[in-house]
mmCIF file of C-alpha atoms in Angstrom:
data_model
loop_
_atom_site.group_PDB
_atom_site.id
_atom_site.type_symbol
_atom_site.label_atom_id
_atom_site.label_comp_id
_atom_site.label_asym_id
_atom_site.label_seq_id
_atom_site.Cartn_x
_atom_site.Cartn_y
_atom_site.Cartn_z
ATOM 1 C CA MET A 1 127.998 96.033 99.359
ATOM 2 C CA SER A 2 124.958 97.266 97.176
ATOM 3 C CA SER A 3 123.713 95.703 93.695
ATOM 4 C CA PHE A 4 120.727 95.795 91.431
ATOM 5 C CA TYR A 5 119.498 92.897 89.870
ATOM 6 C CA ASN A 6 116.569 92.183 86.894
ATOM 7 C CA LYS A 7 115.726 88.768 88.017
ATOM 8 C CA THR A 8 113.567 88.727 91.079
ATOM 9 C CA ASN A 9 114.597 84.985 92.039
ATOM 10 C CA LEU A 10 117.142 85.927 94.303
ATOM 11 C CA PRO A 11 118.313 84.068 97.485
ATOM 12 C CA PRO A 12 116.359 85.031 100.741
ATOM 13 C CA ASN A 13 118.253 86.562 103.467
ATOM 14 C CA GLU A 14 118.998 83.561 105.322
ATOM 15 C CA ASP A 15 120.727 81.915 102.405
ATOM 16 C CA ILE A 16 122.544 85.120 102.208
ATOM 17 C CA GLN A 17 123.903 85.684 105.797
ATOM 18 C CA ASN A 18 124.730 81.740 105.966
ATOM 19 C CA THR A 19 127.261 82.678 102.801
ATOM 20 C CA PHE A 20 129.285 84.489 105.271
ATOM 21 C CA LYS A 21 129.080 82.256 108.376
ATOM 22 C CA ASP A 22 132.814 82.096 108.809
ATOM 23 C CA PHE A 23 132.876 85.942 109.794
ATOM 24 C CA LYS A 24 132.808 85.128 113.367
ATOM 25 C CA ASP A 25 133.773 88.978 114.733
ATOM 26 C CA ASN A 26 130.593 90.880 112.565
ATOM 27 C CA GLN A 27 127.017 90.267 112.509
ATOM 28 C CA ILE A 28 126.142 90.062 108.992
ATOM 29 C CA ILE A 29 123.015 92.012 107.756
ATOM 30 C CA SER A 30 121.191 91.716 104.637
ATOM 31 C CA CYS A 31 118.292 93.338 102.901
ATOM 32 C CA ILE A 32 116.637 92.259 99.501
ATOM 33 C CA VAL A 33 113.915 94.649 97.916
ATOM 34 C CA TYR A 34 112.201 94.690 94.535
ATOM 35 C CA PHE A 35 111.147 97.910 92.700
ATOM 36 C CA GLU A 36 108.245 96.927 91.082
ATOM 37 C CA LYS A 37 107.989 100.007 88.974
ATOM 38 C CA ARG A 38 111.849 99.678 87.809
ATOM 39 C CA LYS A 39 111.192 95.475 87.816
ATOM 40 C CA ARG A 40 114.528 95.466 89.654
ATOM 41 C CA SER A 41 115.532 93.992 92.717
ATOM 42 C CA ARG A 42 118.458 95.233 95.102
ATOM 43 C CA CYS A 43 120.313 93.268 97.296
ATOM 44 C CA HIS A 44 122.360 95.120 100.179
ATOM 45 C CA ILE A 45 124.779 93.214 102.489
ATOM 46 C CA TYR A 46 126.939 94.839 105.348
ATOM 47 C CA SER A 47 128.954 93.811 108.088
ATOM 48 C CA TYR A 48 127.681 95.555 111.688
ATOM 49 C CA PRO A 49 129.174 97.178 113.015
ATOM 50 C CA TYR A 50 129.104 99.138 109.972
ATOM 51 C CA GLN A 51 132.301 101.227 109.692
ATOM 52 C CA LEU A 52 132.063 102.921 106.322
ATOM 53 C CA LYS A 53 131.042 106.586 106.564
ATOM 54 C CA HIS A 54 128.092 106.442 103.835
ATOM 55 C CA TYR A 55 125.390 104.594 103.538
ATOM 56 C CA ASP A 56 123.579 104.550 100.097
ATOM 57 C CA ASN A 57 120.108 103.696 98.904
ATOM 58 C CA ILE A 58 118.307 103.327 101.967
ATOM 59 C CA THR A 59 114.704 102.243 101.433
ATOM 60 C CA ASN A 60 111.433 101.841 104.112
ATOM 61 C CA ASN A 61 112.692 97.975 104.411
ATOM 62 C CA PHE A 62 115.773 99.653 106.289
ATOM 63 C CA ARG A 63 116.623 97.409 109.773
ATOM 64 C CA ASP A 64 117.404 99.757 112.614
ATOM 65 C CA GLY A 65 120.909 100.001 114.116
ATOM 66 C CA LEU A 66 123.614 102.326 115.195
ATOM 67 C CA PHE A 67 125.626 103.585 112.800
ATOM 68 C CA LYS A 68 128.315 106.020 114.470
ATOM 69 C CA CYS A 69 130.915 106.398 111.893
ATOM 70 C CA VAL A 70 128.215 107.397 109.128
ATOM 71 C CA CYS A 71 127.821 110.841 107.873
ATOM 72 C CA GLU A 72 126.456 110.717 104.493
ATOM 73 C CA VAL A 73 123.185 108.987 103.574
ATOM 74 C CA SER A 74 120.917 108.796 100.773
ATOM 75 C CA LEU A 75 117.396 107.381 100.870
ATOM 76 C CA TYR A 76 115.338 105.618 97.774
ATOM 77 C CA ASP A 77 112.136 104.038 97.423
ATOM 78 C CA GLU A 78 109.201 103.614 95.356
ATOM 79 C CA HIS A 79 106.936 104.071 98.319
ATOM 80 C CA PRO A 80 106.631 107.014 100.305
ATOM 81 C CA PHE A 81 108.856 108.110 103.263
ATOM 82 C CA GLU A 82 106.532 108.879 106.434
ATOM 83 C CA HIS A 83 107.521 111.117 109.412
ATOM 84 C CA GLU A 84 108.140 108.259 111.547
ATOM 85 C CA PHE A 85 110.966 106.749 109.000
ATOM 86 C CA PHE A 86 112.908 110.372 109.428
ATOM 87 C CA LEU A 87 112.886 109.827 113.223
ATOM 88 C CA ARG A 88 114.054 106.258 112.668
ATOM 89 C CA ILE A 89 117.051 107.577 110.370
ATOM 90 C CA THR A 90 118.111 110.416 112.713
ATOM 91 C CA GLN A 91 118.108 108.175 115.719
ATOM 92 C CA SER A 92 120.258 105.303 113.531
ATOM 93 C CA PHE A 93 122.702 108.078 111.962
ATOM 94 C CA PRO A 94 123.404 110.496 114.974
ATOM 95 C CA LEU A 95 126.315 112.088 113.058
ATOM 96 C CA LEU A 96 124.454 112.749 109.987
ATOM 97 C CA GLU A 97 125.826 115.637 107.862
ATOM 98 C CA THR A 98 124.636 114.897 104.419
ATOM 99 C CA LEU A 99 121.459 113.748 103.436
ATOM 100 C CA THR A 100 119.791 112.791 100.030
ATOM 101 C CA VAL A 101 116.337 112.020 99.195
ATOM 102 C CA ILE A 102 115.434 110.407 96.269
ATOM 103 C CA ASN A 103 111.536 109.668 96.207
ATOM 104 C CA GLU A 104 109.131 111.073 93.845
ATOM 105 C CA GLN A 105 105.474 109.662 95.944
ATOM 106 C CA ARG A 106 103.420 111.470 98.040
ATOM 107 C CA GLN A 107 103.472 111.179 101.543
ATOM 108 C CA ASN A 108 100.277 109.237 102.926
ATOM 109 C CA ASN A 109 100.312 110.959 106.559
ATOM 110 C CA LYS A 110 100.966 114.659 106.027
ATOM 111 C CA ARG A 111 99.304 115.572 109.252
ATOM 112 C CA PHE A 112 101.381 118.373 111.338
ATOM 113 C CA ARG A 113 100.444 117.831 114.646
ATOM 114 C CA LYS A 114 99.282 114.042 114.926
ATOM 115 C CA SER A 115 101.445 110.630 114.589
ATOM 116 C CA LYS A 116 99.515 107.372 113.272
ATOM 117 C CA ASN A 117 98.319 106.773 116.999
ATOM 118 C CA GLU A 118 95.918 110.012 117.116
ATOM 119 C CA ASN A 119 96.487 110.590 120.331
ATOM 120 C CA GLU A 120 100.062 111.100 120.156
ATOM 121 C CA ASP A 121 101.907 114.419 118.999
ATOM 122 C CA LEU A 122 104.140 114.203 116.020
ATOM 123 C CA LEU A 123 107.540 114.461 117.342
ATOM 124 C CA ILE A 124 109.696 116.779 115.412
ATOM 125 C CA VAL A 125 113.052 115.137 113.538
ATOM 126 C CA LYS A 126 116.342 116.835 114.499
ATOM 127 C CA TYR A 127 119.400 116.999 112.425
ATOM 128 C CA PRO A 128 122.029 118.535 114.872
ATOM 129 C CA HIS A 129 124.800 118.027 112.410
ATOM 130 C CA LEU A 130 122.978 118.517 109.004
ATOM 131 C CA ILE A 131 124.911 120.685 106.651
ATOM 132 C CA GLN A 132 123.830 119.695 103.146
ATOM 133 C CA LEU A 133 120.590 118.208 102.483
ATOM 134 C CA ASN A 134 119.409 117.287 98.372
ATOM 135 C CA LEU A 135 115.932 117.151 97.770
ATOM 136 C CA ARG A 136 116.484 117.645 93.710
ATOM 137 C CA GLU A 137 114.453 114.284 93.105
ATOM 138 C CA ALA A 138 111.985 114.422 95.997
ATOM 139 C CA HIS A 139 108.367 115.118 95.830
ATOM 140 C CA THR A 140 107.107 118.553 97.209
ATOM 141 C CA ASP A 141 106.094 116.701 100.339
ATOM 142 C CA TYR A 142 109.354 116.565 101.199
ATOM 143 C CA HIS A 143 110.101 120.208 100.903
ATOM 144 C CA GLU A 144 107.441 120.482 103.649
ATOM 145 C CA GLN A 145 108.743 117.579 105.825
ATOM 146 C CA PHE A 146 112.279 119.149 105.975
ATOM 147 C CA LEU A 147 111.407 122.863 105.532
ATOM 148 C CA PHE A 148 108.421 123.550 108.020
ATOM 149 C CA ASP A 149 109.657 123.707 111.649
ATOM 150 C CA THR A 150 106.465 121.715 112.860
ATOM 151 C CA LYS A 151 108.131 118.350 111.621
ATOM 152 C CA THR A 152 111.628 118.734 111.320
ATOM 153 C CA CYS A 153 114.328 120.921 113.177
ATOM 154 C CA LEU A 154 117.624 121.858 111.240
ATOM 155 C CA SER A 155 120.334 123.509 112.326
ATOM 156 C CA ASN A 156 121.437 126.957 110.819
ATOM 157 C CA ASP A 157 123.914 127.133 107.622
ATOM 158 C CA VAL A 158 122.208 123.923 106.003
ATOM 159 C CA HIS A 159 122.850 124.050 102.384
ATOM 160 C CA ILE A 160 119.879 122.904 100.684
ATOM 161 C CA ARG A 161 119.256 121.869 97.007
ATOM 162 C CA MET A 162 116.043 121.808 95.622
ATOM 163 C CA ASN A 163 114.022 122.318 92.588
ATOM 164 C CA TYR A 164 112.902 125.826 92.904
ATOM 165 C CA ARG A 165 110.060 125.452 90.710
ATOM 166 C CA LEU A 166 108.470 122.870 92.718
ATOM 167 C CA ALA A 167 109.251 124.782 95.744
ATOM 168 C CA LYS A 168 107.228 128.007 94.402
ATOM 169 C CA LYS A 169 104.105 125.725 94.334
#
């Protein structure tokens, strides 16, 4: 369940999780994100293990976990997604087939071969099952993130949607 609210006085995660204390078989995960530019908050609540085939509007605040059933993911945030975030996404969604990135912010750490820790090489993000990638609402930094083989490895025959005018730059 995911909902947007115009108010910022949402209850804390602990209170939300306590609402579902009678759900004995599953762990309840909740996450509240405030989007400053939109002046809105989003509350996302789900039971774990997660059984749906899609997971929408993942932000940088995403709590890691293993989502074996999910094959379609959308990412949205007002803050940039960095390379390490995409590594977390591939580890959490091993059967990912469709990925949509909605983020107009430039990446802060655009280095090609180094991670945040200057002594480590940047790991290549691998999407072995990806067949559809939507970058139409993403900054050109994410075109580089996914299309340069120094950062990402895509399988053959991936259908990519992106703004051609932005890609020419």
